[in-house]
């Protein structure tokens, strides 16, 4: 999951970046790597790929500020759904 | 307001001072004291009487702080009923409000404040770095606001007001990299609203959504036109404005009748707003401006919202919207290109001139000039050139247009380095100025390419000879600190050197050709991409 997210973020929002520069804890929202439109696109990707529905308030800076936090958010959603 | 406290207010007050935005408020406060004037998204609202009385107290506070007619007062605060009340208070003190993006880089806010020498700054209490920028800095928390509302109200004689009083200064991207302040007088603003009124016939039943930020010229119509008629303003703060799902519920819950935003936002609403499940049938008018609306997206929103009338508006911060096009319903099936910018509004005029300032033959390309009451007074602290013809003042928009029979004016493009992205005006020189602030960057060039998915992509070419060169993550974050979010480049490319012309200027044409060729070779981007964008 981490690598899927990393790959998506790199190809969509950081074209040309070395994968090693996007770490699991690199700030995404607070740093400006992801703006609001980019976040919408990422949310769509996640909903489709992992079969979850993200509520508007859940696409928050806290949940989406790093690959790590996105992974725990998705896992939390999956656990509560099952 | 002694002159407005009696019963015989409206007619004579409206006629003699219809040139002042505060006169709209005072007349409506007298006609409709208990009606709601302005709403926060949570439903908190102020009646006309409350809004008017509070604005008088803000004006009283400002005068006690030494604000005099003609002074500037900055607002670097989130969009709330408090900020909205404050801007009326500023104008009641016969000062000009200077709205500044509080979410943007603090250096930019500071440079604007020092540029137009604002006497007082209302700032969000969390913001750091504005100390000393103006004589009086008011961190606008609940305590400060309560204290301001305890001040004695200012009772100004309406007769003291002048049509030429500055109403506001909106800062827009400057080609030299420094934002420039567009000075708008009270009669510019009301003259603009008069033509909007001719077209949109607002009434006290109208509920206007205010999506555009206060520092964006698009906000003027939805902030003030309802006030003229006793209707209501429904503020959409920054975060909500970027969230299409919540925005759709907002429009439904507030039963808005008029919506005005960029095509980018309407595109996001159509795509992510779940509009088939949300009842937005109260809408009677949908207005858009800021960029061309791709026809596929326009069709999409018109199918989801079939009832309202749709208008494409066109203008600039310097003139506000001055041409319009009513979109036919349904859009003919064979229509493939975006609708044109149309014809001039009722109180303004357009003309298309060649580079020698001579009229072009109909159908030929030329520069669009605008005249009328909404044409601004000038740029703050800069020489401003208007074209004088037969005693009329014309503003050269810099937009290249051509007349097409039956359709009106068609936008062709620009000859300078100004681009529109998500409805925001961007001078690429300002993007470069931000990039140059990075210590590793020795050369920087920004170009823009049209993009079918996001409208416009900004590509930054950089030279950073020292190793290690900054990562793209770092550049993105750096730009986020030094440029407004809508100017942050989509792509960063490092080069050994930038191509130069024979006169040693950056050869932008080569960069554009190179990027275009690379884009053309690329496989289409992910299927998850969305069109449009958001107004941020």
XYZ file of C-alpha atoms in Angstrom:
618
model
C 0.000 0.000 0.000
C 2.782 2.420 0.906
C 4.522 1.860 -2.393
C 1.267 2.268 -4.363
C 0.633 5.593 -2.656
C 4.217 6.707 -3.126
C 4.088 5.796 -6.806
C 0.805 7.646 -7.322
C 1.949 10.792 -5.525
C 5.281 10.801 -7.365
C 3.831 10.345 -10.822
C 0.896 12.715 -10.357
C 2.258 15.520 -8.238
C 6.051 15.266 -8.198
C 7.020 14.274 -11.728
C 10.763 13.702 -11.956
C 11.348 13.267 -8.212
C 13.557 10.453 -6.870
C 11.413 7.990 -4.880
C 13.867 8.200 -1.971
C 13.026 11.902 -1.535
C 9.414 11.043 -0.722
C 9.739 9.360 2.634
C 6.952 7.817 4.673
C 6.991 10.834 6.971
C 7.509 13.610 4.398
C 4.864 16.243 5.158
C 2.425 16.442 2.257
C -0.426 18.805 3.128
C 1.337 21.139 5.525
C 4.324 21.474 3.183
C 2.300 22.234 0.066
C 3.287 19.048 -1.830
C -0.445 18.310 -1.966
C -2.840 21.219 -2.423
C -6.599 20.858 -2.105
C -7.134 19.726 -5.692
C -4.303 17.211 -5.464
C -5.868 15.882 -2.259
C -9.194 15.372 -4.038
C -7.439 13.367 -6.715
C -5.594 11.311 -4.137
C -8.861 10.654 -2.273
C -10.478 9.435 -5.509
C -7.533 7.133 -6.117
C -7.740 5.725 -2.588
C -11.501 5.218 -2.720
C -11.218 3.321 -5.967
C -8.119 1.316 -5.131
C -9.032 0.296 -1.586
C -12.804 0.192 -1.856
C -13.469 2.641 0.959
C -15.534 5.814 1.089
C -13.801 8.883 2.455
C -16.135 11.410 4.085
C -15.438 15.071 3.323
C -14.275 15.824 6.880
C -11.940 12.818 6.849
C -9.804 14.232 4.030
C -8.200 16.389 6.694
C -4.682 17.714 6.934
C -4.006 15.323 9.850
C -5.122 12.199 8.004
C -3.384 13.142 4.773
C -0.178 14.768 5.910
C 2.169 11.860 5.170
C 2.174 8.472 3.498
C 2.352 7.003 6.991
C -0.745 8.842 8.216
C -2.664 7.982 5.042
C -1.842 4.298 5.507
C -3.063 4.296 9.113
C -6.174 6.159 8.039
C -6.959 3.595 5.306
C -6.270 0.680 7.649
C -8.526 2.240 10.281
C -11.330 2.623 7.717
C -10.917 -0.943 6.525
C -10.932 -2.311 10.080
C -14.078 -0.412 11.037
C -15.812 -1.543 7.824
C -15.140 -5.256 8.327
C -26.888 57.544 11.060
C -29.135 60.492 11.794
C -30.143 60.994 8.184
C -31.200 57.395 7.901
C -33.031 56.864 11.157
C -36.362 58.269 10.010
C -38.924 56.790 7.712
C -38.186 58.918 4.692
C -34.936 57.212 4.044
C -34.826 55.093 1.064
C -35.687 57.126 -1.965
C -33.811 60.283 -1.284
C -30.876 58.502 0.354
C -30.613 56.002 -2.466
C -30.734 58.650 -5.123
C -28.298 61.056 -3.615
C -25.745 58.559 -2.402
C -26.216 55.484 -4.490
C -22.536 55.831 -5.281
C -21.539 54.557 -1.840
C -21.574 50.908 -0.734
C -22.360 51.939 2.831
C -25.461 53.740 1.601
C -26.747 50.379 0.375
C -26.337 48.975 3.854
C -27.870 51.968 5.614
C -30.903 52.092 3.330
C -31.533 48.360 3.727
C -31.009 48.583 7.503
C -33.733 51.151 7.548
C -36.107 49.284 5.238
C -35.442 45.754 6.536
C -33.909 46.074 10.033
C -34.832 42.522 11.078
C -33.966 40.710 7.872
C -30.751 38.764 7.841
C -27.955 40.384 5.891
C -25.054 37.961 6.230
C -24.574 34.325 7.258
C -21.579 32.300 8.396
C -21.644 28.672 7.228
C -22.709 27.415 10.659
C -25.847 29.516 10.369
C -24.724 32.414 12.584
C -26.232 35.493 11.032
C -26.448 39.236 11.478
C -29.550 41.267 10.746
C -29.266 44.444 8.737
C -29.681 46.495 11.878
C -26.943 44.554 13.685
C -24.572 44.696 10.752
C -25.089 48.424 10.320
C -24.735 49.256 14.008
C -21.654 47.105 14.420
C -20.041 48.605 11.337
C -20.651 52.071 12.844
C -18.782 50.974 15.955
C -15.906 49.580 13.921
C -15.739 52.957 12.180
C -15.731 54.648 15.594
C -12.876 52.435 16.716
C -10.869 53.174 13.569
C -11.297 56.925 13.940
C -10.158 56.607 17.574
C -7.005 54.952 16.220
C -6.309 57.913 13.972
C -7.801 56.616 10.732
C -8.777 59.493 8.463
C -10.641 59.629 5.148
C -8.457 58.226 2.394
C -6.438 55.964 4.731
C -6.034 52.254 4.068
C -6.964 49.479 6.513
C -5.832 45.903 5.859
C -7.763 42.731 6.631
C -5.632 39.602 6.972
C -8.317 37.401 8.506
C -10.465 34.380 7.682
C -13.724 35.060 5.906
C -16.388 35.417 8.610
C -19.223 37.781 9.499
C -16.655 39.593 11.670
C -14.412 40.318 8.675
C -17.447 41.281 6.638
C -18.635 43.703 9.335
C -15.123 45.147 9.587
C -14.928 46.007 5.903
C -18.136 48.003 6.119
C -16.738 49.739 9.201
C -13.600 50.628 7.264
C -15.615 52.167 4.426
C -17.839 54.002 6.891
C -14.695 55.672 8.208
C -14.159 56.699 4.552
C -11.075 54.521 4.430
C -10.321 51.833 1.861
C -10.232 48.175 2.843
C -7.253 46.148 1.667
C -8.116 42.442 1.833
C -5.101 40.122 1.956
C -5.001 36.346 1.694
C -4.387 35.269 5.298
C -3.509 31.738 4.123
C -0.760 33.017 1.813
C 2.899 33.712 2.517
C 3.296 36.224 5.341
C 6.035 38.083 3.420
C 3.554 38.813 0.680
C 1.008 40.120 3.210
C 3.686 42.269 4.782
C 4.853 43.712 1.469
C 1.288 44.667 0.565
C 0.729 46.323 3.946
C 3.923 48.358 3.675
C 3.305 49.118 0.000
C 0.036 50.920 0.611
C 0.949 52.134 4.118
C -2.133 50.886 5.874
C -2.734 52.656 9.139
C -4.471 49.753 10.845
C -4.189 46.008 10.205
C -6.824 43.547 11.393
C -4.985 40.228 11.519
C -5.781 36.679 12.445
C -4.351 36.228 15.979
C -2.407 33.133 14.899
C -0.415 35.003 12.262
C 3.183 35.798 13.125
C 5.410 38.252 11.352
C 3.229 41.331 10.890
C 4.574 43.291 13.855
C 5.656 46.760 12.910
C 4.180 46.580 9.407
C 1.576 49.247 10.277
C 0.952 51.776 13.064
C -1.760 49.676 14.664
C -1.921 45.882 14.528
C -5.170 44.419 15.871
C -5.075 40.639 16.407
C -8.747 40.020 15.795
C -9.791 37.562 18.507
C -13.108 37.491 20.371
C -11.834 39.803 23.121
C -10.578 42.422 20.683
C -13.808 42.246 18.724
C -15.925 42.739 21.844
C -13.816 45.761 22.744
C -14.269 47.227 19.272
C -18.031 46.732 19.507
C -17.966 48.701 22.787
C -16.579 51.764 20.991
C -18.816 54.729 20.333
C -20.355 54.492 16.890
C -19.215 56.901 14.234
C -22.087 58.952 12.886
C -20.913 60.276 9.576
C -22.992 62.695 7.546
C -23.700 60.993 4.240
C -23.083 64.328 2.540
C -19.412 64.090 3.494
C -18.975 61.043 1.317
C -17.464 61.439 -2.111
C -17.929 59.213 -5.154
C -14.160 59.343 -5.536
C -13.486 57.922 -2.030
C -11.445 54.744 -2.359
C -13.572 51.728 -1.477
C -10.920 49.037 -1.643
C -7.513 48.156 -3.049
C -7.198 44.648 -4.448
C -3.672 43.385 -4.999
C -3.069 41.312 -8.057
C -0.018 39.606 -9.505
C 2.516 42.072 -10.943
C 4.743 41.355 -13.936
C 7.857 42.589 -12.127
C 7.163 40.034 -9.425
C 5.756 42.576 -6.965
C 1.986 42.514 -6.446
C 0.251 45.674 -7.657
C -2.674 47.375 -5.947
C -5.770 48.166 -8.004
C -7.484 51.222 -6.517
C -11.263 51.123 -6.814
C -13.471 54.043 -5.814
C -16.951 53.901 -4.352
C -18.473 55.023 -7.651
C -16.400 52.408 -9.550
C -17.891 49.723 -7.313
C -21.472 50.965 -7.395
C -21.277 51.695 -11.119
C -20.252 48.091 -11.628
C -23.109 46.849 -9.434
C -25.569 49.002 -11.380
C -24.899 47.104 -14.577
C -25.026 43.774 -12.756
C -28.399 44.864 -11.458
C -29.622 45.717 -14.955
C -28.826 42.164 -15.987
C -29.518 40.082 -12.887
C -32.418 42.028 -11.323
C -31.631 41.129 -7.719
C -34.295 41.413 -5.029
C -34.691 41.009 -1.273
C -35.536 37.351 -1.930
C -32.056 36.651 -3.232
C -29.531 34.631 -1.279
C -26.062 35.037 -2.759
C -23.266 32.572 -2.105
C -19.933 34.348 -1.657
C -17.340 31.872 -2.839
C -14.533 34.131 -4.062
C -12.154 35.386 -1.380
C -12.488 39.063 -0.411
C -9.174 39.807 -2.164
C -10.610 38.615 -5.470
C -12.632 41.069 -7.636
C -15.262 38.398 -8.243
C -16.347 38.796 -4.605
C -17.717 42.309 -5.157
C -20.996 41.321 -6.751
C -21.975 38.719 -4.172
C -20.792 40.781 -1.203
C -22.652 43.966 -2.100
C -25.426 43.433 -4.632
C -27.699 41.587 -2.154
C -27.096 44.360 0.406
C -28.461 46.934 -2.034
C -31.753 45.049 -2.154
C -32.142 43.604 1.338
C -31.173 40.077 0.274
C -28.529 38.013 2.044
C -24.850 37.138 1.679
C -23.755 33.593 2.528
C -20.041 33.454 3.226
C -18.060 30.467 2.020
C -14.790 30.348 3.972
C -11.547 29.117 2.434
C -11.597 25.453 3.479
C -15.257 24.896 2.673
C -14.741 26.547 -0.690
C -12.286 23.875 -1.741
C -14.459 20.945 -0.746
C -17.032 20.190 -3.461
C -19.025 17.697 -1.412
C -19.557 20.060 1.482
C -20.088 22.948 -0.887
C -23.049 21.235 -2.533
C -24.732 20.705 0.850
C -23.979 24.309 1.724
C -25.757 25.558 -1.417
C -28.732 23.306 -0.631
C -28.938 24.078 3.102
C -28.696 27.824 2.604
C -31.158 27.630 -0.319
C -28.941 29.901 -2.380
C -30.485 31.624 -5.377
C -27.275 32.970 -6.925
C -23.954 31.198 -7.292
C -20.822 32.816 -8.729
C -17.480 31.051 -8.965
C -14.765 30.009 -11.352
C -15.525 27.286 -13.901
C -12.955 25.190 -12.013
C -15.172 25.096 -8.923
C -18.311 24.347 -10.930
C -16.387 21.525 -12.616
C -15.441 20.108 -9.212
C -19.060 20.414 -8.025
C -20.264 18.511 -11.083
C -17.679 15.802 -10.587
C -17.503 15.375 -6.824
C -20.525 17.219 -5.439
C -23.014 14.319 -5.559
C -25.344 16.845 -7.162
C -27.900 14.270 -8.221
C -28.517 13.600 -4.529
C -28.495 17.193 -3.259
C -31.401 19.582 -3.808
C -30.000 22.820 -5.199
C -33.204 23.760 -7.002
C -33.356 27.156 -5.281
C -30.658 28.436 -7.688
C -31.907 30.892 -10.294
C -28.551 32.214 -11.518
C -25.200 30.552 -12.011
C -22.422 32.950 -12.961
C -18.869 32.067 -13.799
C -15.732 33.990 -14.698
C -11.966 33.866 -14.536
C -11.210 31.400 -17.307
C -12.848 29.609 -20.232
C -15.358 26.917 -19.276
C -14.627 23.689 -21.205
C -17.883 22.837 -22.939
C -17.991 19.232 -21.727
C -17.817 20.370 -18.103
C -20.358 23.120 -18.681
C -22.800 20.623 -20.170
C -22.248 18.360 -17.169
C -23.189 21.002 -14.593
C -26.132 22.235 -16.679
C -27.533 18.719 -16.808
C -27.241 18.357 -13.044
C -28.649 21.848 -12.414
C -31.101 22.396 -15.272
C -33.148 25.277 -13.858
C -30.882 28.327 -13.474
C -29.736 30.775 -16.120
C -26.000 30.520 -16.823
C -23.821 33.521 -17.613
C -20.192 33.706 -18.616
C -18.729 36.999 -17.290
C -15.436 38.510 -18.337
C -13.296 41.288 -16.956
C -10.270 42.015 -14.849
C -9.537 43.376 -11.398
C -9.067 46.792 -13.022
C -12.564 46.917 -14.540
C -14.383 44.098 -12.800
C -16.627 42.042 -15.084
C -17.618 44.056 -18.125
C -18.730 41.605 -20.785
C -21.212 38.757 -20.513
C -22.648 35.899 -22.471
C -25.914 34.132 -21.646
C -25.395 30.423 -22.293
C -28.159 28.961 -24.511
C -30.195 26.082 -23.128
C -29.682 23.422 -24.184
C -26.177 23.847 -25.533
C -26.347 22.789 -29.208
C -24.994 19.273 -29.639
C -22.385 20.339 -32.163
C -20.902 23.036 -29.932
C -17.310 22.075 -29.164
C -15.505 25.250 -28.216
C -16.029 27.266 -25.048
C -18.507 30.148 -25.179
C -17.056 33.550 -25.999
C -16.816 36.453 -23.603
C -19.767 38.091 -25.335
C -20.974 41.681 -25.273
C -20.341 44.621 -22.983
C -22.615 45.166 -20.015
C -25.210 47.915 -20.005
C -23.051 50.700 -18.581
C -19.673 49.942 -20.099
C -18.224 49.967 -23.587
C -15.606 47.897 -25.334
C -13.398 48.552 -28.305
C -10.786 46.479 -30.074
C -7.664 48.330 -31.194
C -4.485 47.313 -32.958
C -0.985 48.013 -31.637
C -1.165 51.551 -33.009
C -4.357 52.116 -30.992
C -6.452 52.198 -34.175
C -9.722 50.274 -34.529
C -9.360 46.871 -36.178
C -11.686 45.744 -38.956
C -14.445 43.525 -37.519
C -13.179 39.984 -37.103
C -9.537 41.003 -36.848
C -7.589 40.367 -33.629
C -6.728 43.266 -31.381
C -6.417 44.464 -27.798
C -9.566 44.823 -25.726
C -10.156 48.273 -24.213
C -12.871 48.985 -21.637
C -14.549 52.207 -20.569
C -17.330 52.842 -18.108
C -17.984 53.618 -14.454
C -16.207 50.496 -13.198
C -12.812 51.364 -14.712
C -10.419 51.694 -11.762
C -8.736 54.848 -10.563
C -5.151 53.623 -10.993
C -2.482 51.406 -9.451
C -1.384 52.304 -5.970
C 1.955 54.119 -6.079
C 2.555 53.430 -9.767
C 2.039 55.448 -12.851
C -1.092 54.250 -14.599
C -1.657 54.897 -18.268
C -5.165 55.185 -19.643
C -6.083 55.828 -23.236
C -8.044 59.085 -23.576
C -10.349 59.264 -26.535
C -12.978 61.971 -26.975
C -12.806 62.721 -23.288
C -13.444 59.098 -22.302
C -10.985 57.079 -20.206
C -10.203 53.605 -21.602
C -8.315 50.779 -19.909
C -6.209 48.456 -22.051
C -6.888 44.994 -20.599
C -3.989 43.402 -22.479
C -6.385 40.660 -23.575
C -6.302 39.858 -27.283
C -9.814 39.335 -28.647
C -11.695 39.301 -31.920
C -15.293 40.000 -32.867
C -17.272 37.066 -34.196
C -20.600 37.681 -35.816
C -23.523 36.593 -33.700
C -21.310 35.649 -30.747
C -19.701 38.894 -29.666
C -16.109 39.022 -28.483
C -13.977 35.895 -28.495
C -10.931 35.685 -26.237
C -7.770 34.796 -28.142
C -4.953 35.076 -25.605
C -2.288 37.413 -24.285
C 0.970 38.757 -25.589
C 2.582 39.191 -22.190
C 3.408 36.626 -19.509
C 0.142 36.771 -17.606
C -1.780 33.498 -17.381
C -5.008 32.387 -15.735
C -4.995 29.223 -13.738
C -8.036 28.000 -11.823
C -9.422 31.482 -12.344
C -6.445 33.175 -10.701
C -4.327 35.680 -12.500
C -0.647 34.868 -12.392
C 2.291 36.804 -13.722
C 4.968 34.228 -14.448
C 7.526 36.856 -13.406
C 6.130 36.643 -9.875
C 6.577 32.869 -9.861
C 10.201 33.350 -10.958
C 10.797 35.935 -8.276
C 9.669 33.382 -5.672
C 11.945 30.701 -7.148
C 14.955 33.011 -7.125
C 14.609 33.426 -3.374
C 15.879 29.860 -2.942
C 19.607 30.043 -2.076
C 20.582 27.188 -4.440
C 18.781 28.559 -7.488
C 20.937 30.648 -9.826
C 18.546 30.756 -12.778
C 14.788 30.276 -12.972
C 12.209 30.463 -15.745
C 8.500 29.718 -15.493
C 6.283 28.855 -18.434
C 2.640 27.814 -18.661
C 1.109 25.212 -20.926
C -2.589 24.551 -21.458
C -3.564 21.221 -19.966
C -6.701 19.309 -20.799
C -7.081 18.067 -17.234
C -6.179 20.967 -15.010
C -6.606 23.871 -17.428
C -3.105 25.244 -17.120
C 0.173 23.758 -15.936
C 3.074 25.826 -14.681
C 6.497 24.422 -15.404
C 9.577 25.784 -13.649
C 12.993 25.398 -15.259
C 15.748 25.744 -12.703
C 19.508 25.901 -12.647
C 21.129 24.841 -9.359
C 24.836 24.225 -9.948
C 25.787 23.343 -6.361
C 25.439 19.731 -5.205
C 23.288 18.443 -3.718
C 20.647 20.276 -5.671
C 17.298 20.731 -3.887
C 14.766 17.928 -4.229
C 11.416 18.532 -5.901
C 9.707 17.955 -2.552
C 11.869 20.731 -1.144
C 11.111 23.119 -4.021
C 7.400 22.463 -3.690
C 7.525 23.205 0.040
C 9.736 26.248 -0.541
C 7.274 27.709 -3.046
C 4.465 27.048 -0.595
C 6.279 29.349 1.828
C 7.126 32.063 -0.679
C 4.263 32.099 -3.182
C 0.472 31.921 -2.990
C -0.662 28.290 -3.356
C -2.202 28.879 -6.796
C 1.228 29.933 -8.130
C 3.076 26.789 -6.989
C 4.512 25.130 -10.140
C 3.221 21.687 -11.174
C 6.540 20.572 -12.582
C 10.139 21.388 -11.619
C 12.860 20.630 -14.136
C 16.566 21.128 -13.560
C 18.851 22.139 -16.401
C 22.558 22.915 -16.774
C 21.663 26.320 -18.164
C 18.631 28.091 -19.561
C 18.386 28.662 -23.311
C 19.067 32.300 -24.198
C 18.190 34.485 -27.134
C 20.882 36.402 -29.020
C 20.237 39.372 -26.763
C 20.870 37.038 -23.817
C 17.291 36.997 -22.554
C 15.705 33.741 -21.427
C 14.377 32.071 -24.558
C 10.870 31.239 -23.395
C 9.739 30.115 -26.833
C 12.331 27.338 -26.845
C 11.286 26.253 -23.359
C 7.639 26.186 -24.383
C 8.409 24.161 -27.518
C 10.558 21.759 -25.523
C 7.897 21.213 -22.868
C 5.150 20.896 -25.433
C 7.136 18.206 -27.255
C 7.675 16.310 -23.997
C 4.006 16.531 -23.093
C 2.985 15.267 -26.518
C 5.191 12.196 -26.163
C 3.904 11.285 -22.759
C 1.250 8.666 -22.260
C -1.929 10.202 -20.887
C -1.775 10.829 -17.196
C -3.577 8.683 -14.705
C -7.226 7.974 -15.249
C -7.835 9.350 -11.787
C -7.002 12.862 -12.847
C -9.753 15.400 -12.685
C -10.406 18.466 -14.731
C -10.932 21.915 -13.419
C -9.275 22.765 -10.169
C -10.209 24.814 -7.202
C -10.085 28.416 -6.360
C -7.387 28.655 -3.748
